[in-house]
């Protein structure tokens, strides 16, 4: 399986600011995914990011709030914009095990918005 | 309607007990995958198993076993002789061919507490 890292691992931010989360994979992958896990909740898919095209957002998530970049096959960023306390969550990136239809997850970024 | 239901919110057992985590899914697709992931307190999601819809054979891996029954749309997970290190939140998930297996539907998770 791919080795996935995320930066930062955790952060405390003030409301109204933005935070960019990085996701790095040790091998080239076609698709990368961003999830949000609110406290005590399950995972919710935010968007799917393919290299060279705009991200595809799920219902309830918009590009202005969660802009995503995918500049190459091993890297992606998710920005949480104009944060409010409701954005306090764990944000996880995942990649498909190419050809295996399996998603492998990064360690997550724990975000607390005050 | 939820596609993946994990009715057990939290389970507590004493070490060495066996425990079964339930997962019921719903799909109209004939081709799909089912998964189990473990999320320890550190927060990382650890892949445990994938099962495709055409393979109903039960699987055993060490102390872990999985029972897939299409007739009841269930994919249950049993830990035999549980250990404290098994304490975590366990998620069941579903992906479907109609979404190219890219969209994962996660259950709400079952928190397992294994006490010494």
Coordinates of C-alpha atoms in Angstrom, one line a residue:
Chain A
X1 CA 0.0 0.0 0.0
X2 CA 1.1 3.6 -0.5
X3 CA 2.7 5.6 2.2
X4 CA 0.8 8.8 2.8
X5 CA 1.8 11.8 4.9
X6 CA -0.1 14.9 5.8
X7 CA 1.0 18.3 7.1
X8 CA 0.3 19.7 9.5
X9 CA -0.7 16.9 11.8
X10 CA -2.7 19.3 14.0
X11 CA -3.4 23.0 14.2
X12 CA -5.3 25.5 16.3
X13 CA -6.6 28.4 14.2
X14 CA -8.6 31.5 14.7
X15 CA -12.0 32.0 13.1
X16 CA -11.9 33.8 9.8
X17 CA -8.5 32.5 8.8
X18 CA -7.6 29.8 6.3
X19 CA -5.4 26.7 6.6
X20 CA -3.9 24.7 3.8
X21 CA -3.4 21.0 4.4
X22 CA -0.8 19.1 2.4
X23 CA -1.0 15.4 1.4
X24 CA 2.0 13.7 0.0
X25 CA 2.2 10.1 -1.4
X26 CA 5.2 8.0 -2.0
X27 CA 4.0 6.7 -5.4
X28 CA 2.1 8.1 -8.3
X29 CA -1.6 7.7 -7.9
X30 CA -4.5 8.7 -10.2
X31 CA -7.0 9.7 -7.7
X32 CA -6.8 11.4 -4.4
X33 CA -9.7 12.1 -2.0
X34 CA -10.3 14.5 0.8
X35 CA -12.6 13.6 3.8
X36 CA -13.8 15.4 6.8
X37 CA -14.5 13.7 10.1
X38 CA -16.3 15.8 12.6
X39 CA -15.9 15.0 16.3
X40 CA -17.3 11.6 17.1
X41 CA -18.7 11.2 13.6
X42 CA -18.1 9.1 10.5
X43 CA -16.1 10.2 7.4
X44 CA -17.7 12.4 4.8
X45 CA -16.2 12.8 1.4
X46 CA -15.4 16.4 0.5
X47 CA -14.1 16.0 -3.0
X48 CA -12.1 13.9 -5.4
X49 CA -9.0 15.3 -6.9
X50 CA -7.5 14.1 -10.2
X51 CA -4.3 15.5 -11.5
X52 CA -4.7 18.0 -14.3
X53 CA -8.4 18.7 -13.7
X54 CA -10.6 20.5 -11.3
X55 CA -11.7 18.7 -8.2
X56 CA -15.1 17.1 -8.1
X57 CA -17.0 18.2 -5.0
X58 CA -19.7 16.3 -3.1
X59 CA -23.1 17.8 -2.3
X60 CA -22.7 20.3 0.6
X61 CA -19.1 21.2 -0.2
X62 CA -18.1 24.1 -2.4
X63 CA -14.8 25.2 -4.0
X64 CA -14.8 28.6 -2.4
X65 CA -14.8 27.1 1.0
X66 CA -12.5 24.1 0.3
X67 CA -10.3 24.9 -2.7
X68 CA -8.1 21.9 -3.7
X69 CA -5.0 21.7 -5.8
X70 CA -3.5 18.6 -7.5
X71 CA -0.4 19.8 -9.2
X72 CA 1.1 16.3 -9.8
X73 CA 0.5 12.6 -9.3
X74 CA 1.9 12.5 -5.7
X75 CA 0.7 15.7 -4.1
X76 CA -2.5 17.5 -3.2
X77 CA -3.6 20.3 -1.0
X78 CA -6.9 21.2 0.7
X79 CA -7.5 24.7 2.0
X80 CA -10.2 25.3 4.6
X81 CA -11.1 28.9 4.0
X82 CA -12.7 31.5 6.3
X83 CA -12.8 29.0 9.1
X84 CA -15.5 28.9 11.8
X85 CA -15.6 26.6 14.9
X86 CA -17.9 24.3 12.9
X87 CA -14.9 23.4 10.7
X88 CA -13.1 21.8 13.7
X89 CA -12.6 18.3 12.4
X90 CA -10.1 15.7 11.3
X91 CA -9.3 16.1 7.7
X92 CA -8.0 13.0 5.9
X93 CA -6.7 12.4 2.5
X94 CA -6.8 9.1 0.8
X95 CA -5.5 7.5 -2.4
X96 CA -6.8 4.7 -4.4
X97 CA -4.7 1.6 -4.4
X98 CA -4.4 1.8 -8.2
X99 CA -6.2 -1.2 -9.7
X100 CA -7.3 -2.4 -6.3
X101 CA -10.4 -0.3 -5.7
X102 CA -9.1 0.3 -2.2
X103 CA -8.5 3.6 -0.5
X104 CA -5.6 4.0 1.8
X105 CA -5.6 6.9 4.3
X106 CA -3.1 9.4 5.5
X107 CA -2.7 10.1 9.3
X108 CA -5.1 13.0 9.2
X109 CA -4.9 16.6 10.2
X110 CA -6.7 17.6 13.5
X111 CA -8.0 21.1 13.2
X112 CA -9.4 23.1 16.0
X113 CA -11.0 26.5 15.2
X114 CA -11.4 28.9 18.1
Chain B
X1 CA -31.4 6.1 3.6
X2 CA -28.0 5.1 5.0
X3 CA -26.1 2.8 2.7
X4 CA -24.0 1.4 5.6
X5 CA -25.4 0.8 9.0
X6 CA -23.4 0.0 12.1
X7 CA -26.1 -0.3 14.8
X8 CA -23.6 -0.8 17.6
X9 CA -22.4 2.6 18.7
X10 CA -20.0 1.3 21.4
X11 CA -19.1 -2.1 22.8
X12 CA -17.1 -2.9 25.9
X13 CA -15.5 -6.3 26.5
X14 CA -12.9 -7.8 28.8
X15 CA -9.7 -9.0 27.3
X16 CA -9.8 -12.4 25.7
X17 CA -13.5 -12.2 25.0
X18 CA -14.7 -12.7 21.5
X19 CA -16.6 -9.8 19.9
X20 CA -18.6 -9.3 16.7
X21 CA -19.1 -6.0 15.1
X22 CA -22.1 -5.8 12.8
X23 CA -22.4 -4.1 9.5
X24 CA -25.5 -4.0 7.2
X25 CA -25.3 -2.4 3.8
X26 CA -27.8 -1.3 1.1
X27 CA -27.1 -1.1 -2.6
X28 CA -28.8 -1.6 -5.9
X29 CA -25.6 -2.4 -7.6
X30 CA -24.7 -6.0 -8.3
X31 CA -21.0 -5.3 -8.2
X32 CA -19.6 -3.6 -5.1
X33 CA -16.9 -3.8 -2.5
X34 CA -17.1 -3.9 1.3
X35 CA -14.4 -2.8 3.6
X36 CA -13.5 -2.7 7.2
X37 CA -11.1 0.0 8.6
X38 CA -9.7 0.5 12.1
X39 CA -9.2 3.9 13.6
X40 CA -7.1 3.8 16.8
X41 CA -7.0 6.9 19.1
X42 CA -4.1 8.3 17.0
X43 CA -6.7 9.0 14.3
X44 CA -5.2 7.2 11.3
X45 CA -7.6 4.9 9.3
X46 CA -6.1 1.5 8.9
X47 CA -7.3 -0.8 6.1
X48 CA -8.2 -4.2 7.3
X49 CA -10.1 -6.0 4.5
X50 CA -11.8 -5.7 1.2
X51 CA -14.4 -8.1 -0.1
X52 CA -16.1 -8.0 -3.5
X53 CA -19.7 -8.8 -4.0
X54 CA -19.0 -12.0 -5.9
X55 CA -17.0 -13.6 -3.1
X56 CA -19.0 -14.8 -0.2
X57 CA -16.3 -16.9 1.3
X58 CA -15.6 -16.1 4.9
X59 CA -12.1 -14.9 5.6
X60 CA -9.8 -15.4 8.6
X61 CA -6.7 -13.5 9.3
X62 CA -5.2 -14.4 12.7
X63 CA -7.7 -13.3 15.3
X64 CA -9.8 -11.5 12.8
X65 CA -12.6 -13.1 10.8
X66 CA -15.2 -11.7 8.5
X67 CA -18.6 -13.2 7.6
X68 CA -20.2 -11.9 4.4
X69 CA -23.8 -12.9 3.7
X70 CA -25.5 -11.4 0.7
X71 CA -28.8 -12.9 1.7
X72 CA -28.9 -10.6 4.7
X73 CA -26.7 -7.8 3.3
X74 CA -24.3 -8.1 6.1
X75 CA -20.6 -8.1 6.5
X76 CA -19.8 -8.8 10.1
X77 CA -16.4 -8.7 11.7
X78 CA -15.3 -10.9 14.6
X79 CA -12.3 -10.5 16.8
X80 CA -11.4 -13.6 18.7
X81 CA -9.6 -13.4 22.0
X82 CA -9.7 -9.6 22.1
X83 CA -6.7 -7.6 23.3
X84 CA -6.4 -4.1 24.7
X85 CA -4.7 -3.0 21.5
X86 CA -7.9 -3.8 19.6
X87 CA -9.5 -0.8 21.3
X88 CA -10.4 1.5 18.4
X89 CA -13.3 2.7 16.3
X90 CA -14.1 0.3 13.5
X91 CA -15.7 1.5 10.3
X92 CA -17.5 -0.6 7.7
X93 CA -17.6 0.9 4.2
X94 CA -19.1 0.3 0.8
X95 CA -18.1 1.3 -2.8
X96 CA -20.1 0.6 -5.9
X97 CA -19.4 0.0 -9.6
X98 CA -21.9 2.7 -10.5
X99 CA -19.5 5.2 -9.0
X100 CA -16.4 3.5 -10.4
X101 CA -15.7 2.4 -6.9
X102 CA -14.4 5.9 -6.1
X103 CA -17.1 7.0 -3.7
X104 CA -16.9 5.3 -0.3
X105 CA -19.9 5.2 2.0
X106 CA -18.9 4.8 5.6
X107 CA -21.0 3.6 8.4
X108 CA -21.1 5.6 11.6
X109 CA -18.5 3.4 13.3
X110 CA -18.4 1.1 16.3
X111 CA -16.2 2.1 19.2
X112 CA -14.7 -1.0 20.8
X113 CA -13.3 -0.8 24.3
X114 CA -11.3 -3.8 25.4
X115 CA -10.6 -3.7 29.1
X116 CA -7.7 -5.6 30.7

